Coordinates of C-alpha atoms in Angstrom, one line a residue:
X27 CA 41.7 -15.7 19.1
X28 CA 44.5 -17.0 21.3
X29 CA 43.0 -20.5 21.3
X30 CA 42.9 -20.5 17.5
X31 CA 46.6 -19.3 17.5
X32 CA 47.5 -22.1 20.0
X33 CA 46.0 -24.7 17.7
X34 CA 47.7 -23.4 14.8
X35 CA 51.0 -23.6 16.5
X36 CA 50.3 -27.1 17.7
X37 CA 49.4 -28.3 14.2
X38 CA 52.6 -26.8 12.7
X39 CA 54.6 -28.4 15.4
X40 CA 53.1 -31.8 15.1
X41 CA 53.6 -31.6 11.2
X42 CA 57.2 -30.7 11.7
X43 CA 57.7 -33.7 13.9
X44 CA 55.9 -36.1 11.6
X45 CA 58.1 -34.9 8.8
X46 CA 61.3 -35.5 10.9
X47 CA 60.0 -39.0 11.7
X48 CA 59.2 -39.5 7.9
X49 CA 62.7 -38.4 7.0
X50 CA 64.5 -40.7 9.4
X51 CA 61.8 -43.7 9.1
X52 CA 63.1 -47.1 7.9
X53 CA 66.4 -46.5 9.4
X54 CA 65.3 -46.5 13.1
X55 CA 62.3 -48.4 14.6
X56 CA 59.8 -45.6 15.9
X57 CA 60.2 -46.6 19.5
X58 CA 64.1 -46.1 19.4
X59 CA 63.9 -43.3 17.1
X60 CA 61.9 -41.3 19.6
X61 CA 64.9 -41.4 21.8
X62 CA 66.9 -39.3 19.2
X63 CA 64.2 -36.8 18.4
X64 CA 63.5 -36.3 22.2
X65 CA 67.2 -36.2 23.0
X66 CA 67.9 -33.6 20.1
X67 CA 64.7 -31.5 21.3
X68 CA 66.1 -31.7 24.9
X69 CA 69.5 -30.4 23.8
X70 CA 68.0 -27.7 21.8
X71 CA 65.8 -26.7 24.7
X72 CA 68.4 -26.5 27.5
X73 CA 70.7 -24.7 24.9
X74 CA 68.0 -22.0 24.3
X75 CA 66.8 -21.9 28.0
X76 CA 70.4 -21.2 29.1
X77 CA 71.0 -18.6 26.4
X78 CA 67.6 -16.9 27.3
X79 CA 68.6 -16.8 30.8
X80 CA 72.1 -15.3 30.3
X81 CA 70.9 -12.8 27.5
X82 CA 67.9 -11.6 29.5
X83 CA 70.2 -10.9 32.6
X84 CA 72.7 -8.9 30.4
X85 CA 69.9 -6.9 28.6
X86 CA 68.4 -5.9 31.9
X87 CA 71.9 -4.7 33.0
X88 CA 71.8 -2.4 29.8
X89 CA 73.9 -4.6 27.5
X90 CA 71.2 -4.6 24.6
X91 CA 73.3 -6.3 22.0
X92 CA 74.7 -9.2 24.1
X93 CA 74.2 -12.7 22.7
X94 CA 75.9 -15.6 24.7
X95 CA 76.0 -17.8 21.5
X96 CA 78.5 -15.4 20.0
X97 CA 80.8 -15.4 23.0
X98 CA 84.2 -17.2 23.0
X99 CA 84.3 -20.3 25.1
X100 CA 87.2 -18.6 27.1
X101 CA 85.1 -15.6 28.1
X102 CA 82.1 -17.9 29.0
X103 CA 84.2 -20.2 31.2
X104 CA 84.3 -17.3 33.9
X105 CA 80.4 -17.7 34.4
X106 CA 80.6 -21.4 34.6
X107 CA 80.3 -21.9 38.4
X108 CA 77.6 -19.4 39.0
X109 CA 75.4 -20.7 36.2
X110 CA 75.8 -24.3 37.4
X111 CA 74.6 -23.2 40.8
X112 CA 71.6 -21.2 39.4
X113 CA 70.6 -23.5 36.4
X114 CA 72.1 -26.8 37.3
X115 CA 74.3 -27.2 34.1
X116 CA 76.5 -25.2 31.9
X117 CA 77.2 -25.3 28.0
X118 CA 80.0 -23.5 26.3
X119 CA 79.0 -21.2 23.4
X120 CA 80.7 -23.5 20.8
X121 CA 78.7 -26.4 22.0
X122 CA 75.3 -24.7 22.1
X123 CA 72.6 -26.4 19.8
X124 CA 72.6 -23.4 17.4
X125 CA 76.2 -23.5 16.8
X126 CA 76.7 -27.3 16.5
X127 CA 73.8 -27.4 14.0
X128 CA 75.3 -24.7 11.9
X129 CA 78.4 -26.4 11.5
X130 CA 76.9 -29.9 11.3
X131 CA 76.9 -30.5 7.5
X132 CA 80.6 -29.8 7.3
X133 CA 81.5 -31.7 10.4
X134 CA 82.9 -35.2 9.4
X135 CA 83.1 -36.2 13.0
X136 CA 79.6 -35.0 13.9
X137 CA 79.0 -38.1 15.9
X138 CA 82.1 -37.5 18.1
X139 CA 81.1 -33.8 18.5
X140 CA 77.8 -34.7 19.8
X141 CA 79.1 -37.3 22.1
X142 CA 81.5 -34.8 23.5
X143 CA 79.1 -32.1 23.9
X144 CA 76.6 -34.4 25.8
X145 CA 79.4 -35.7 28.0
X146 CA 80.2 -32.0 28.7
X147 CA 76.8 -31.1 29.7
X148 CA 76.5 -34.2 32.0
X149 CA 79.8 -33.6 33.6
X150 CA 79.1 -29.8 34.2
X151 CA 76.5 -30.8 36.8
X152 CA 78.9 -33.2 38.7
X153 CA 79.4 -32.4 42.3
X154 CA 76.7 -29.9 42.3
X155 CA 73.2 -30.2 43.7
X156 CA 71.8 -31.0 40.2
X157 CA 74.1 -33.9 39.6
X158 CA 71.3 -36.6 40.1
X159 CA 69.0 -34.7 37.6
X160 CA 71.6 -34.8 34.8
X161 CA 73.6 -38.0 35.3
X162 CA 73.3 -40.3 32.3
X163 CA 70.4 -38.1 30.7
X164 CA 72.0 -38.8 27.1
X165 CA 72.6 -42.5 27.7
X166 CA 70.0 -43.4 25.1
X167 CA 71.1 -41.2 22.4
X168 CA 73.8 -43.5 20.8
X169 CA 75.4 -41.5 18.1
X170 CA 77.4 -44.6 17.0
X171 CA 74.6 -47.0 16.8
X172 CA 74.0 -49.0 13.7
X173 CA 70.4 -48.2 13.8
X174 CA 71.5 -44.9 12.4
X175 CA 73.5 -46.3 9.7
X176 CA 75.9 -48.8 8.8
X177 CA 79.0 -46.3 8.3
X178 CA 80.0 -43.3 10.2
X179 CA 79.3 -41.1 7.1
X180 CA 75.7 -42.6 7.0
X181 CA 75.1 -42.1 10.7
X182 CA 76.3 -38.4 10.3
X183 CA 74.0 -37.8 7.4
X184 CA 71.0 -39.0 9.6
X185 CA 72.4 -36.8 12.5
X186 CA 72.7 -33.8 10.1
X187 CA 69.0 -34.2 9.2
X188 CA 67.9 -34.6 12.8
X189 CA 69.6 -31.4 13.8
X190 CA 68.2 -29.6 10.9
X191 CA 64.9 -30.8 11.4
X192 CA 64.7 -30.0 15.1
X193 CA 66.2 -26.6 14.4
X194 CA 63.5 -25.8 11.8
X195 CA 60.8 -26.5 14.3
X196 CA 59.0 -23.3 15.1
X197 CA 59.2 -23.5 18.8
X198 CA 59.5 -19.6 18.9
X199 CA 60.8 -17.7 21.8
X200 CA 60.5 -20.1 24.9
X201 CA 59.0 -17.1 26.8
X202 CA 56.7 -15.8 24.2
X203 CA 55.1 -19.1 23.2
X204 CA 51.3 -19.6 23.4
X205 CA 51.7 -23.2 23.9
X206 CA 54.1 -25.2 26.0
X207 CA 55.8 -26.1 22.7
X208 CA 58.5 -28.4 24.0
X209 CA 56.3 -30.3 26.5
X210 CA 53.6 -30.5 23.8
X211 CA 56.0 -32.0 21.3
X212 CA 57.0 -34.5 23.8
X213 CA 53.6 -35.6 24.4
X214 CA 52.7 -35.8 20.7
X215 CA 55.8 -37.8 20.1
X216 CA 55.0 -40.3 22.9
X217 CA 51.4 -40.7 21.8
X218 CA 52.4 -41.2 18.2
X219 CA 54.8 -43.8 19.1
X220 CA 52.9 -45.5 21.9
X221 CA 49.9 -46.1 19.4
X222 CA 52.3 -47.4 16.8
X223 CA 54.4 -49.4 19.1
X224 CA 51.6 -51.3 20.9
X225 CA 52.7 -53.0 24.1
X226 CA 56.3 -51.9 23.9
X227 CA 55.6 -48.2 23.7
X228 CA 52.1 -48.1 25.4
X229 CA 53.2 -49.5 28.7
X230 CA 55.1 -46.6 29.3
X231 CA 52.4 -44.0 28.6
X232 CA 49.2 -42.9 30.2
X233 CA 47.2 -41.1 27.4
X234 CA 46.5 -37.4 28.1
X235 CA 42.7 -37.8 28.7
X236 CA 43.2 -40.6 31.4
X237 CA 45.9 -38.5 33.0
X238 CA 43.8 -35.5 33.2
X239 CA 40.9 -37.5 34.8
X240 CA 43.3 -39.0 37.4
X241 CA 44.7 -35.5 38.2
X242 CA 41.3 -33.8 38.5
X243 CA 40.1 -36.6 40.7
X244 CA 43.0 -36.2 43.1
X245 CA 42.6 -32.3 43.2
X246 CA 38.9 -31.8 43.7
X247 CA 38.3 -28.8 45.7
X248 CA 42.1 -27.8 45.7
X249 CA 44.0 -24.8 44.2
X250 CA 47.3 -26.2 45.2
X251 CA 49.2 -29.2 46.7
X252 CA 52.4 -29.7 48.4
X253 CA 53.8 -32.5 46.2
X254 CA 52.9 -34.8 43.6
X255 CA 54.2 -38.4 43.5
X256 CA 53.9 -41.3 41.1
X257 CA 55.4 -44.6 42.4
X258 CA 55.5 -46.0 38.8
X259 CA 56.0 -42.7 36.9
X260 CA 57.1 -43.9 33.3
X261 CA 58.1 -40.9 31.3
X262 CA 56.3 -38.7 33.8
X263 CA 53.2 -37.5 31.9
X264 CA 51.1 -38.2 35.0
X265 CA 53.2 -36.1 37.2
X266 CA 53.2 -33.2 34.9
X267 CA 49.5 -33.1 34.5
X268 CA 49.3 -31.4 37.9
X269 CA 50.9 -28.4 36.2
X270 CA 48.3 -28.5 33.5
X271 CA 45.4 -28.7 36.1
X272 CA 46.8 -26.6 38.8
X273 CA 49.3 -24.4 37.1
X274 CA 53.0 -24.2 37.7
X275 CA 52.4 -22.5 41.2
X276 CA 49.9 -25.0 42.1
X277 CA 52.7 -27.6 43.1
X278 CA 54.5 -25.9 45.9
X279 CA 57.4 -28.5 46.7
X280 CA 57.9 -30.4 43.6
X281 CA 57.3 -33.7 41.7
X282 CA 58.5 -37.1 42.8
X283 CA 58.5 -40.4 40.9
X284 CA 60.3 -43.8 40.7
X285 CA 60.7 -45.8 37.5
X286 CA 62.4 -49.2 37.1
X287 CA 63.2 -49.0 33.5
X288 CA 66.3 -46.9 32.8
X289 CA 65.3 -45.8 29.3
X290 CA 62.0 -44.5 30.6
X291 CA 63.6 -42.9 33.7
X292 CA 65.8 -40.9 31.4
X293 CA 63.0 -39.9 29.4
X294 CA 61.0 -38.8 32.5
X295 CA 63.8 -36.5 33.6
X296 CA 64.0 -35.0 30.1
X297 CA 60.3 -34.4 30.1
X298 CA 60.7 -32.4 33.4
X299 CA 63.1 -30.1 31.9
X300 CA 61.0 -29.7 28.6
X301 CA 58.3 -28.7 30.9
X302 CA 60.2 -26.0 32.5
X303 CA 60.5 -27.8 35.8
X304 CA 63.8 -26.7 37.6
X305 CA 66.3 -29.4 38.6
X306 CA 65.5 -28.4 42.2
X307 CA 61.7 -29.0 41.8
X308 CA 61.8 -32.8 40.9
X309 CA 63.3 -35.9 42.3
X310 CA 63.0 -38.9 40.0
X311 CA 64.6 -42.2 41.1
X312 CA 65.5 -45.4 39.2
X313 CA 64.9 -48.5 41.3
X314 CA 62.1 -50.9 42.1
X315 CA 59.5 -49.1 44.2
X316 CA 58.0 -52.1 45.9
X317 CA 61.4 -53.6 47.3
X318 CA 63.6 -50.4 47.2
X319 CA 61.5 -47.2 47.5
X320 CA 63.7 -44.1 47.2
X321 CA 61.4 -41.5 48.7
X322 CA 61.2 -42.2 52.4
X323 CA 62.5 -38.8 53.4
X324 CA 60.0 -37.0 51.0
X325 CA 56.6 -38.7 52.0
X326 CA 53.9 -38.0 52.8
X327 CA 52.5 -36.7 49.4
X328 CA 49.2 -34.7 49.1
X329 CA 48.5 -35.9 45.5
X330 CA 49.5 -39.5 44.3
X331 CA 48.5 -40.3 40.8
X332 CA 49.7 -43.5 39.2
X333 CA 49.1 -46.1 36.5
X334 CA 51.3 -48.9 37.8
X335 CA 52.0 -52.1 35.7
X336 CA 49.2 -54.7 35.8
X337 CA 49.6 -58.0 37.4
X338 CA 53.5 -58.1 37.4
X339 CA 55.5 -60.5 39.5
X340 CA 57.2 -59.4 42.8
X341 CA 59.1 -61.2 45.7
X342 CA 56.2 -61.1 48.1
X343 CA 56.2 -63.5 50.9
X344 CA 59.6 -64.9 49.5
X345 CA 61.3 -61.9 51.0
X346 CA 60.9 -62.1 54.9
X347 CA 61.5 -58.4 55.3
X348 CA 58.4 -57.2 53.4
X349 CA 55.7 -58.4 55.7
X350 CA 57.4 -56.1 58.4
X351 CA 57.7 -53.2 56.0
X352 CA 55.6 -50.5 57.3
X353 CA 54.0 -50.0 54.0
X354 CA 52.5 -53.6 53.7
X355 CA 52.4 -54.7 57.5
X356 CA 49.1 -53.2 58.3
X357 CA 47.1 -55.4 55.9
X358 CA 48.7 -58.5 57.7
X359 CA 49.2 -60.2 54.5
X360 CA 51.2 -59.4 51.1
X361 CA 49.9 -59.3 47.7
X362 CA 50.4 -62.6 45.7
X363 CA 53.8 -63.1 44.1
X364 CA 52.4 -63.3 40.7
X365 CA 50.1 -60.2 41.1
X366 CA 51.8 -57.0 42.7
X367 CA 48.9 -54.7 42.0
X368 CA 47.7 -54.3 45.5
X369 CA 51.2 -53.9 46.7
X370 CA 51.3 -50.6 44.6
X371 CA 48.0 -49.7 46.4
X372 CA 49.3 -50.2 49.8
X373 CA 52.5 -48.5 49.0
X374 CA 50.6 -45.5 47.8
X375 CA 48.3 -45.3 50.7
X376 CA 51.2 -45.7 53.1
X377 CA 52.9 -42.5 51.6
X378 CA 49.6 -40.5 51.3
X379 CA 49.3 -37.4 53.3
X380 CA 46.4 -37.2 55.8
X381 CA 44.8 -34.5 53.8
X382 CA 45.6 -36.0 50.4
X383 CA 44.1 -38.1 47.7
X384 CA 45.5 -41.0 45.5
X385 CA 44.0 -41.8 42.2
X386 CA 45.4 -45.1 40.8
X387 CA 44.5 -47.0 37.7
X388 CA 43.9 -50.7 38.5
X389 CA 43.4 -54.1 36.8
X390 CA 39.8 -55.1 37.4
X391 CA 40.7 -58.5 38.9
X392 CA 42.0 -57.0 42.1
X393 CA 38.5 -55.9 43.0
X394 CA 36.9 -59.4 43.1
X395 CA 39.7 -62.0 43.4
X396 CA 40.0 -64.2 46.5
X397 CA 42.8 -65.1 48.9
X398 CA 45.3 -62.5 49.9
X399 CA 43.7 -60.0 47.6
X400 CA 40.3 -60.2 49.4
X401 CA 42.1 -59.8 52.8
X402 CA 43.9 -56.6 51.6
X403 CA 40.4 -55.3 50.3
X404 CA 38.8 -56.1 53.6
X405 CA 41.7 -54.0 55.4
X406 CA 41.1 -51.1 53.1
X407 CA 37.4 -51.1 53.5
X408 CA 37.3 -51.9 57.3
X409 CA 39.7 -48.8 57.7
X410 CA 37.6 -46.6 55.3
X411 CA 40.3 -45.9 53.0
X412 CA 38.5 -46.5 49.7
X413 CA 36.7 -43.4 48.6
X414 CA 35.6 -44.4 45.1
X415 CA 35.9 -47.0 42.4
X416 CA 35.4 -46.1 38.7
X417 CA 35.0 -48.6 36.0
X418 CA 36.5 -47.1 32.8
X419 CA 35.7 -47.9 29.2
X420 CA 37.7 -50.6 27.4
X421 CA 40.5 -49.7 24.9
X422 CA 41.5 -46.4 26.5
X423 CA 45.2 -47.5 26.7
X424 CA 47.8 -48.2 24.0
X425 CA 48.8 -51.9 23.8
X426 CA 45.8 -53.3 25.8
X427 CA 42.1 -53.5 25.3
X428 CA 41.0 -54.5 28.8
X429 CA 38.6 -52.2 30.6
X430 CA 40.5 -50.8 33.7
X431 CA 39.3 -49.2 36.8
X432 CA 40.4 -46.2 39.1
X433 CA 40.7 -46.5 42.8
X434 CA 40.5 -43.4 44.8
X435 CA 42.0 -43.6 48.2
X436 CA 41.7 -41.0 51.2
X437 CA 42.7 -41.1 54.8
X438 CA 40.4 -38.6 56.1
X439 CA 37.0 -39.5 54.6
X440 CA 33.9 -37.4 55.6
X441 CA 31.6 -40.4 55.5
X442 CA 31.9 -44.1 55.8
X443 CA 30.7 -44.9 52.2
X444 CA 32.3 -45.9 49.1
X445 CA 31.1 -44.4 45.7
X446 CA 30.9 -46.7 42.6
X447 CA 30.6 -45.1 39.2
X448 CA 30.2 -47.1 36.0
X449 CA 31.9 -44.9 33.4
X450 CA 32.0 -47.8 30.7
X451 CA 30.0 -45.8 28.3
X452 CA 31.8 -42.3 29.0
X453 CA 33.8 -42.2 25.7
X454 CA 34.0 -41.7 22.1
X455 CA 35.8 -43.9 19.5
X456 CA 38.8 -42.5 17.8
X457 CA 40.3 -44.8 15.1
X458 CA 41.0 -48.1 17.2
X459 CA 40.8 -46.6 20.6
X460 CA 38.4 -45.1 22.8
X461 CA 38.9 -41.6 24.3
X462 CA 37.5 -39.6 27.1
X463 CA 36.1 -36.1 26.0
X464 CA 36.3 -33.2 28.3
X465 CA 32.5 -33.7 28.8
X466 CA 33.1 -37.3 29.8
X467 CA 35.7 -36.3 32.2
X468 CA 33.5 -33.5 33.6
X469 CA 30.7 -35.8 34.2
X470 CA 32.9 -38.5 36.2
X471 CA 34.5 -35.7 38.2
X472 CA 31.4 -33.9 39.1
X473 CA 29.6 -37.3 40.1
X474 CA 32.8 -38.0 42.3
X475 CA 33.0 -34.5 43.8
X476 CA 29.4 -34.3 44.8
X477 CA 29.1 -38.0 45.7
X478 CA 25.7 -38.0 43.6
X479 CA 23.8 -41.3 42.9
X480 CA 22.2 -41.7 39.4
X481 CA 20.4 -44.9 38.3
X482 CA 22.8 -47.2 36.0
X483 CA 25.7 -44.6 36.5
X484 CA 26.7 -44.4 40.2
X485 CA 25.8 -45.7 43.6
X486 CA 27.1 -44.8 47.1
X487 CA 27.4 -48.0 49.0
X488 CA 27.4 -48.1 52.9
X489 CA 30.2 -50.2 54.8
X490 CA 27.5 -52.7 55.5
X491 CA 26.5 -53.2 51.9
X492 CA 30.1 -54.0 50.9
X493 CA 30.8 -56.3 53.9
X494 CA 27.6 -58.1 52.9
X495 CA 28.9 -58.6 49.4
X496 CA 32.0 -60.2 50.9
X497 CA 34.2 -57.3 50.0
X498 CA 33.7 -57.5 46.4
X499 CA 34.4 -54.1 44.9
X500 CA 33.3 -54.6 41.3
X501 CA 31.2 -51.7 40.1
X502 CA 28.7 -54.0 38.4
X503 CA 27.9 -55.5 41.9
X504 CA 26.7 -52.0 42.9
X505 CA 25.7 -50.3 39.8
X506 CA 22.9 -52.2 37.8
X507 CA 23.5 -52.0 34.1
X508 CA 20.7 -50.5 32.2
X509 CA 18.6 -53.1 30.3
X510 CA 18.6 -51.7 26.8
X511 CA 16.9 -54.6 25.4
X512 CA 13.5 -54.1 23.6
X513 CA 10.6 -54.5 26.1
X514 CA 8.1 -57.0 24.7
X515 CA 4.4 -57.2 25.4
X516 CA 3.5 -60.7 25.9
X517 CA -0.3 -60.4 25.5
X518 CA 0.3 -58.4 22.2
X519 CA 2.7 -61.2 21.0
X520 CA 0.2 -64.0 22.0
X521 CA -2.6 -62.2 19.9
X522 CA -0.1 -61.8 17.0
X523 CA 0.8 -65.6 17.2
X524 CA -2.9 -66.5 17.3
X525 CA -3.5 -64.3 14.1
X526 CA -0.6 -65.9 12.3
X527 CA -1.9 -69.6 13.2
X528 CA -5.5 -68.7 12.0
X529 CA -4.0 -67.3 8.7
X530 CA -1.8 -70.3 8.3
X531 CA -5.0 -72.5 8.6
X532 CA -6.8 -70.4 5.9
X533 CA -3.9 -70.9 3.6
X534 CA -3.7 -74.4 4.2
X535 CA -7.3 -75.0 3.3
X536 CA -6.9 -73.2 0.2
X537 CA -3.8 -75.2 -0.8
X538 CA -5.6 -78.4 -0.1
X539 CA -8.7 -77.2 -2.4
X540 CA -6.1 -76.5 -5.1
X541 CA -4.5 -79.8 -4.9
X542 CA -7.9 -81.5 -4.9
X543 CA -8.9 -79.6 -8.0
X544 CA -5.6 -80.7 -9.8
X545 CA -6.1 -84.4 -8.9

């Protein structure tokens, strides 16, 4: 029953989001518009989250009718310092989402009101432990953008619709909701826009099915991990899958990620809050992971999951410091300047805990190309760091149709073998994309966990076998594809041909007879 209720709530939520999108469509490109919807949802979420926190404390203390939203700003100010320490931020009652939304249609300066509110929220965290989590969070919510409308009046009209649309969403009481409503809405929005935005949106988003597969591969046999890390975390969907797979308590010390794109970095921090991850439980940084890693003090990580950008450029051997960097030095060679893929692999391996697992989506070329990439592969195999290579179906990701792979790394393997899994057929077609079903994910994870061999699906290759193949790690080298062509019986075919030839001779004789008669 609860499952049906969950699905109904989810459907209602998705319909409401689509309605807002429809209402504002045309004015703002989908991918930009997403920032407005998510920004407004985030504003509503932290307003309700703060109210909920204060009200429940007062109700427990016996003040049954207490409502923070009805307090005066002056009275509320007295609690500012304590709240910033406990929640990481502070919002005045007059600046709460519910109160700004109620006044919105009559507020000629709504754009300025929102700008002030957002500034105040960010400023409330300044000088506190949560400052880094809130700084610049609303940067992509530009209330004065021409994208919203050519005049202030038109922009405000759109902003009123936006506030009303988000207010009307049935997100229920945060504490009573059957689904992780805000987090679910976020994921739905990202999926909706990534699929429509192609490359521009898709590069920031790992679909939920692939995220789940990576996280389950990384947590086989575990009920908890110390920390989760993603060196190219995008909007954080992969980091947060650990909550879905292990539960909130299953990640003891928090979520760590680095993202180079500032818009996506802001989305990632918003996403953390929307999934009820406290400011003291996540540390997301905005910098280039390969040349300026920000989490030296936090490594090693027990779970690393990532879908780094494919074949991007990086300084490589042009930067003399990188070959001595403890992350890259062990392989004795750097990934090529035009293809940083294996630099992400080496970085992840370096920061992986001895008892940990890293599951990383890879571009297939890194498994077979020569040169520096081959030397890095040899280092990884010679030192027994590669646990498994999985070939995925094509068309799983938005904006690219290539068939990607997953590389699973471990530092303390029980054997000296590498498992190869050909999962190219493990999917169903949904509109233009392929999708992994729960059954597909189960089959891959079970094969991985048990290290089982199955003809045409999986093969456990010994070190000597891989070395004998010149360190080529393509799955097709080790797992023979099933020959689905029809088997032909040559003898039967020859007999049929002989019959056809004999029949042809009879017909020819008859035709000759008819022609002779006519002549």
